Short mmCIF file of C-alpha atoms in Angstrom, two decimals:
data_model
loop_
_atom_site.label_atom_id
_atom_site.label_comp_id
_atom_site.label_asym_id
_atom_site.label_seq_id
_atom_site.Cartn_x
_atom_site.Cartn_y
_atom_site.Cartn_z
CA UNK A 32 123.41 90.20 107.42
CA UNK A 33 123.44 93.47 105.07
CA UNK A 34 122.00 96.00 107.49
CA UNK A 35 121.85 99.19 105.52
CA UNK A 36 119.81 101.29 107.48
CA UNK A 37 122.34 100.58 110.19
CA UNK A 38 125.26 101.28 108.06
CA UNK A 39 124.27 104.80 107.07
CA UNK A 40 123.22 105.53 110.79
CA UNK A 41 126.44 107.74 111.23
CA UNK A 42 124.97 110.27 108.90
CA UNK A 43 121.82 111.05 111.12
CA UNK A 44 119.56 111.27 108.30
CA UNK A 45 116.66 109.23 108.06
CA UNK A 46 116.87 105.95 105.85
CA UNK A 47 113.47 104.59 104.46
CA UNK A 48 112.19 101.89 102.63
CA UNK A 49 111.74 103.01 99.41
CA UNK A 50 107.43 103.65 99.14
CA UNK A 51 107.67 103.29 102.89
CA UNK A 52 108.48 107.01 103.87
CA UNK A 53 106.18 108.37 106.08
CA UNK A 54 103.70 111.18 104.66
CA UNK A 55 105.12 113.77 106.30
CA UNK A 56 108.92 113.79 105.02
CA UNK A 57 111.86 115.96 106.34
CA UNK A 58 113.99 118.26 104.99
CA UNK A 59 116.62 115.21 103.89
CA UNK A 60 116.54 112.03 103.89
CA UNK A 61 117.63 108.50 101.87
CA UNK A 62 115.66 105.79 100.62
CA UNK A 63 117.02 102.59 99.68
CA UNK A 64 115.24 99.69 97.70
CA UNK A 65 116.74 96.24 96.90
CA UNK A 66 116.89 95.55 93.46
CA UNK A 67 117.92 92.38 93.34
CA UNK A 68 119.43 89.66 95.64
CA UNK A 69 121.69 86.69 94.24
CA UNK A 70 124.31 83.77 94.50
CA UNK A 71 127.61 85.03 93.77
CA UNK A 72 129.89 81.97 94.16
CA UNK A 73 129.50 78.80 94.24
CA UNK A 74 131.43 75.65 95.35
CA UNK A 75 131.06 72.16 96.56
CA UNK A 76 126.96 72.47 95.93
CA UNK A 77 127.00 75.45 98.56
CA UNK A 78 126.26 78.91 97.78
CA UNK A 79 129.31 80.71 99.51
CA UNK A 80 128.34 84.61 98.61
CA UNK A 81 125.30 86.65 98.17
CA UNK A 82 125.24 89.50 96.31
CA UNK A 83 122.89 92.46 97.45
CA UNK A 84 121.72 95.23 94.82
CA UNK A 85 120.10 98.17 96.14
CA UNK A 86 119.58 101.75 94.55
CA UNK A 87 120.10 104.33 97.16
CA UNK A 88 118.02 107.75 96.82
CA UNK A 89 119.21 111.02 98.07
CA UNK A 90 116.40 113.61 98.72
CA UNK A 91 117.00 117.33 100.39
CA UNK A 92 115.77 120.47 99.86
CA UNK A 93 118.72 122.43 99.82
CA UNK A 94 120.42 121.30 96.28
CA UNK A 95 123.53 122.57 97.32
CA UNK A 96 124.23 119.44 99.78
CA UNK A 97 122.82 116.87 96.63
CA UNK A 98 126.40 116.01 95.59
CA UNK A 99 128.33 116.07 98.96
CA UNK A 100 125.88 113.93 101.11
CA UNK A 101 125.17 111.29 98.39
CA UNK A 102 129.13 111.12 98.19
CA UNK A 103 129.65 111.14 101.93
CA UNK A 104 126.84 108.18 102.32
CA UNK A 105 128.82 106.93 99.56
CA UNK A 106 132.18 107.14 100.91
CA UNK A 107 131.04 105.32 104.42
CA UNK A 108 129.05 102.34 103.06
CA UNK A 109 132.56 101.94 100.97
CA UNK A 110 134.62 101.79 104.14
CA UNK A 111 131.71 99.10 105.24
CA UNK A 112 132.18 96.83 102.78
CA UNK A 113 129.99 97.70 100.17
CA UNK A 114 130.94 98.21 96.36
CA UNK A 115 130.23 102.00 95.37
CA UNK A 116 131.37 103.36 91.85
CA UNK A 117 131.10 106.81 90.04
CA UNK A 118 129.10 109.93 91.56
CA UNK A 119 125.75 108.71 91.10
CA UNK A 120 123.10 109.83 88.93
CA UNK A 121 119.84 111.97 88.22
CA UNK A 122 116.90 111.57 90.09
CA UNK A 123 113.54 113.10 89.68
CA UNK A 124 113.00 115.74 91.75
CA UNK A 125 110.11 114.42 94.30
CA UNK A 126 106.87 116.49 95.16
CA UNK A 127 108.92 119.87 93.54
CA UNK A 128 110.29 120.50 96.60
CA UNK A 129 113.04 117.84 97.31
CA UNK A 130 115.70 117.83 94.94
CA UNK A 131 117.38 114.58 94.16
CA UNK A 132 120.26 112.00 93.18
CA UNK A 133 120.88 108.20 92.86
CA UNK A 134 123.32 105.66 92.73
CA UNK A 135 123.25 101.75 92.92
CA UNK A 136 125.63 100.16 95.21
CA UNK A 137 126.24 96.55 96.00
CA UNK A 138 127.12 94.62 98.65
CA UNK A 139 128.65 91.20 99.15
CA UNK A 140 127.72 88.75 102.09
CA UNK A 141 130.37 85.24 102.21
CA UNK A 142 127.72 83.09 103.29
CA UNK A 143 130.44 80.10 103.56
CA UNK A 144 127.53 77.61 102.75
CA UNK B 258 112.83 113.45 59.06
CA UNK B 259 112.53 110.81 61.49
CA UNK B 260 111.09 111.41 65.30
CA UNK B 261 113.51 111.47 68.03
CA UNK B 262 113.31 108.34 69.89
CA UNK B 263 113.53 108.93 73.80
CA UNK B 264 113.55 105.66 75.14
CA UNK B 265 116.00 102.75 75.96
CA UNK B 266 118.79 101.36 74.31
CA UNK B 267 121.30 98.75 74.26
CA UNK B 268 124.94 97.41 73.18
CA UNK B 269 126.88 94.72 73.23
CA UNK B 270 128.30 93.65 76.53
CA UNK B 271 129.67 90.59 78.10
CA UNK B 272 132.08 88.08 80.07
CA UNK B 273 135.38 87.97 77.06
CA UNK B 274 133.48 90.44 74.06
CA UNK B 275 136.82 91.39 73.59
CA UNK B 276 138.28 88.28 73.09
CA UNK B 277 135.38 86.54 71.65
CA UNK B 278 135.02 89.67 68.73
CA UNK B 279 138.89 89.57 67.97
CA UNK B 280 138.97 86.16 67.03
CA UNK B 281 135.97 86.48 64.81
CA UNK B 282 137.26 89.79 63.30
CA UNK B 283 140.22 87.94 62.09
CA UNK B 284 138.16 84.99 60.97
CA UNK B 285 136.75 87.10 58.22
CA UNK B 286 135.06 90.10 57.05
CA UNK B 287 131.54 90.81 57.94
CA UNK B 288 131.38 87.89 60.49
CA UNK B 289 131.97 90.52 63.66
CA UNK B 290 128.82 92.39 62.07
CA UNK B 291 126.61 89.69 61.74
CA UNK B 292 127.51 88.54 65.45
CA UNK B 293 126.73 91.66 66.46
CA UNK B 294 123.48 92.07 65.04
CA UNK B 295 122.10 88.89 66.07
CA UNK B 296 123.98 88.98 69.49
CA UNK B 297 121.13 92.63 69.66
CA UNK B 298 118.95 90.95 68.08
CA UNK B 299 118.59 87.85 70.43
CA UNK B 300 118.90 89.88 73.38
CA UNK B 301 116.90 92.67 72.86
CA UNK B 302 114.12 90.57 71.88
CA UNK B 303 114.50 88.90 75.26
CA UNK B 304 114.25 92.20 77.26
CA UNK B 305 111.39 93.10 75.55
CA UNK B 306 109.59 90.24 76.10
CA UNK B 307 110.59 91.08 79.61
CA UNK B 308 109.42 93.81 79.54
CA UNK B 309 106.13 93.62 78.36
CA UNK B 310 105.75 90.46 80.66
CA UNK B 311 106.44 92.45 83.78
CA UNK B 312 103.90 94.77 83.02
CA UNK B 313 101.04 92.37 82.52
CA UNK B 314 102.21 90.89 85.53
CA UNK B 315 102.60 94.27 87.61
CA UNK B 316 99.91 95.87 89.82
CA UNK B 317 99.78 99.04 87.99
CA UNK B 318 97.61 97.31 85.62
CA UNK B 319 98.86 98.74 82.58
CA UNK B 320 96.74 96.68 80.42
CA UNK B 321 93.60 98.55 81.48
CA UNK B 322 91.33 98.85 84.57
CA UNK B 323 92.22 101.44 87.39
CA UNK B 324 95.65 101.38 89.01
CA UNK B 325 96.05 100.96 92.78
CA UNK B 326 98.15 104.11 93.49
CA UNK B 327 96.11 106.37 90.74
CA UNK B 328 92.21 105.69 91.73
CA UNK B 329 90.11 106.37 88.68
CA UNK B 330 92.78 106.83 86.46
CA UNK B 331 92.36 103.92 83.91
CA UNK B 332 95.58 102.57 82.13
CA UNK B 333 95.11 103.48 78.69
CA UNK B 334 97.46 100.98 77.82
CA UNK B 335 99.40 103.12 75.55
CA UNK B 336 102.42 102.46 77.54
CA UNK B 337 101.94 98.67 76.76
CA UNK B 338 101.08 100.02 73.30
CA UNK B 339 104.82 101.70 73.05
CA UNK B 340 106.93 99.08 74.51
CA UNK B 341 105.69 96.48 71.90
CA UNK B 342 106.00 98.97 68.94
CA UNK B 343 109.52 99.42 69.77
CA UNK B 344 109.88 96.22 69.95
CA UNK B 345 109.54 96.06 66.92
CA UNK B 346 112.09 98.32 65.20
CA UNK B 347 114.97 96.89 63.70
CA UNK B 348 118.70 96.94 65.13
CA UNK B 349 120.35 100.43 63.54
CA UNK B 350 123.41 100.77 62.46
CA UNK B 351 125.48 104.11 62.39
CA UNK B 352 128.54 103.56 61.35
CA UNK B 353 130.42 100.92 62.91
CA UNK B 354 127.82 101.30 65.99
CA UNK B 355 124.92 99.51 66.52
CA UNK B 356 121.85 100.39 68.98
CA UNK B 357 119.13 98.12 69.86
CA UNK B 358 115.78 99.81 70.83
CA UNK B 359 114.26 98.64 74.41
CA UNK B 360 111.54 99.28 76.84
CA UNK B 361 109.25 101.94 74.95
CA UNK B 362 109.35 105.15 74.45
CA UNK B 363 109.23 107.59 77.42
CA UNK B 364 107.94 110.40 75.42
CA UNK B 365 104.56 108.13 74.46
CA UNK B 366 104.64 106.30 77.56
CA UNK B 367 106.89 108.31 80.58
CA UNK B 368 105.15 106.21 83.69
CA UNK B 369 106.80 103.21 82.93
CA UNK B 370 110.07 104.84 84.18
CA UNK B 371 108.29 107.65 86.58
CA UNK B 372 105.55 105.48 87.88
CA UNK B 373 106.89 101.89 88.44
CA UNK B 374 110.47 101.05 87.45
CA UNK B 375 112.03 104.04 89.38
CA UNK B 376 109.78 104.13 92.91
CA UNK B 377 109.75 107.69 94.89
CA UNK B 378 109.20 107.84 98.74
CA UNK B 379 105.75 106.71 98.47
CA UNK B 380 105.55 103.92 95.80
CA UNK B 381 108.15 101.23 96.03
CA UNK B 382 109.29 100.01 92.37
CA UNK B 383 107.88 97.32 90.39
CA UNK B 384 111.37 95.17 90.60
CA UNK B 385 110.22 93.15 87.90
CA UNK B 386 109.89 95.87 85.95
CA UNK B 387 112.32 98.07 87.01
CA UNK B 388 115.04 95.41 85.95
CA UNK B 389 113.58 94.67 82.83
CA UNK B 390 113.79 98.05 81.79
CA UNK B 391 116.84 98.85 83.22
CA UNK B 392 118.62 95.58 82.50
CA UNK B 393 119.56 94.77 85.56
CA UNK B 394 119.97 91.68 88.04
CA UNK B 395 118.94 88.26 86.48
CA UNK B 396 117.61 90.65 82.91
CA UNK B 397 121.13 91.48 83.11
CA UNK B 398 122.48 87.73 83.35
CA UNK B 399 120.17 86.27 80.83
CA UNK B 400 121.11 88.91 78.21
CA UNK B 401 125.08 88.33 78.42
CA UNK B 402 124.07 84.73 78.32
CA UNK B 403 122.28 85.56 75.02
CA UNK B 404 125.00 87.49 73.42
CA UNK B 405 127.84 85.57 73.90
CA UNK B 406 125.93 82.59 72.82
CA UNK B 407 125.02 84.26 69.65
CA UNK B 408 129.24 85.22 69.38
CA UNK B 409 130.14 81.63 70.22
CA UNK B 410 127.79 80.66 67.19
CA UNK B 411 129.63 82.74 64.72
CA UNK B 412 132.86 81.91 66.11
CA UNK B 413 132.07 78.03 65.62
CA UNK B 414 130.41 78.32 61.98
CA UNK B 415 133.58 80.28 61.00
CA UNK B 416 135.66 77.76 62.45
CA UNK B 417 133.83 74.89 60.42
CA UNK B 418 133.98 76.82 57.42
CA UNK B 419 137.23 77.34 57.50
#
């Protein structure tokens, strides 16, 4: 079971839903949303992996931290098993107040079906 | 002089391009072009479709009425309006590169990125939408598909021909 709110819990910064944040938002925080969800492999009519696509969202105020948290969330969902490449990307800043970045990460489940 | 064109764009990208454009380079000249172009052609053709499908299909009503997350604030529909008059400019070629024009343009029609296909805090995407314009997940899968059947065409007329 991909659990990535779990996953990032080390970081102690909220993980939402993405368009399930509460209204009143802190001063950092990470949404996720799942872009897509498929069959990787396939053998003797059984799926036997399922690929998970999510984009993961960065937000903070303080636009000094937007390259070294988004790398250390990053850098620990790697060491979980999850496929992470580059530095991210540009997000629009949200509300002009939190400053943000991107990047789309995968993970693989081996279902064994 | 033409407008600058702020929207998507697309290549040529698949399972064995490599492979698949060095044989038909050697088979003759002008063949890798042609497989090229149609290869674009095919697929971007597709993601349009896609494209403009999704956003019939999506709740932000883009072909008119009020959206649900903008209360009076009627769709003009001139987002629709841009995606399907990109779709219909040709493949360009500059050089030895070719682009393929996809999705709209975001200077005519900027919510269909900022609104649905990116999501914030407070609006979750349009996933339909988001990976038709961003050619992603199964978008992504049907357009390789598409352009290394249109190679594998080439390869096997030029084959025939001899």
């Amino acid at each position: 079971m991909v659990e990535i709110y779990n996953d990032l819990a080390e970081l102690k910064i909220p993980v939402y839903a993405e368009g399930d944040a509460p209204a009143e938002l802190p001063d950092q925080y990470f949404t996720f949303n799942e872009d897509y969800t498929s069959g990787g492999v396939f053998a003797d009519n059984g799926e036997k992996t399922v690929v998970y696509e999510f984009a993961l969202k960065y937000y903070t105020k303080d636009a000094s931290t937007i390259y070294s948290t988004l790398g250390a969330a990053l850098a620990l969902l790697k060491s979980k098993g999850y496929i992470t490449t580059g530095v991210g990307y540009a997000n629009p800043t949200y509300r002009d107040t939190w400053f943000s970045r991107q990047a789309d990460v995968k993970k693989i489940e081996y279902t064994g079906g | 002089m033409a407008k600058k064109y702020h929207g998507g764009k697309m290549g040529v990208n698949f399972d064995g391009f490599l492979e698949l454009s060095r044989k038909i380079d050697e088979m003759g000249e002008g063949l890798l072009k042609q497989a090229t172009e149609n290869a674009l052609n095919a697929s971007k053709n597709y993601v349009n479709r896609e494209v403009e499908d999704a956003m019939i299909a999506s709740r932000f009503a883009f072909e008119g009425g009020a959206r649900s997350d903008a209360k009076n604030k009627p769709a003009s529909g001139r987002a629709l309006a841009s995606v399907r008059e990109v779709a219909q400019k040709p493949v360009e070629w500059n050089g030895n590169v070719a682009t393929a024009y996809i999705a709209g343009d975001l200077e005519k029609s900027p919510e269909i990125v900022i609104l649905t296909s990116q999501g914030n805090p407070h609006i979750k995407p349009d996933n339909r939408l988001k990976n038709a314009v961003k050619v992603k997940g199964a978008v992504r899968k049907e357009v390789n598909r598409i352009q290394q059947e249109e190679f594998t065409k080439i390869l096997k007329e030029g084959m025939k021909n001899g």
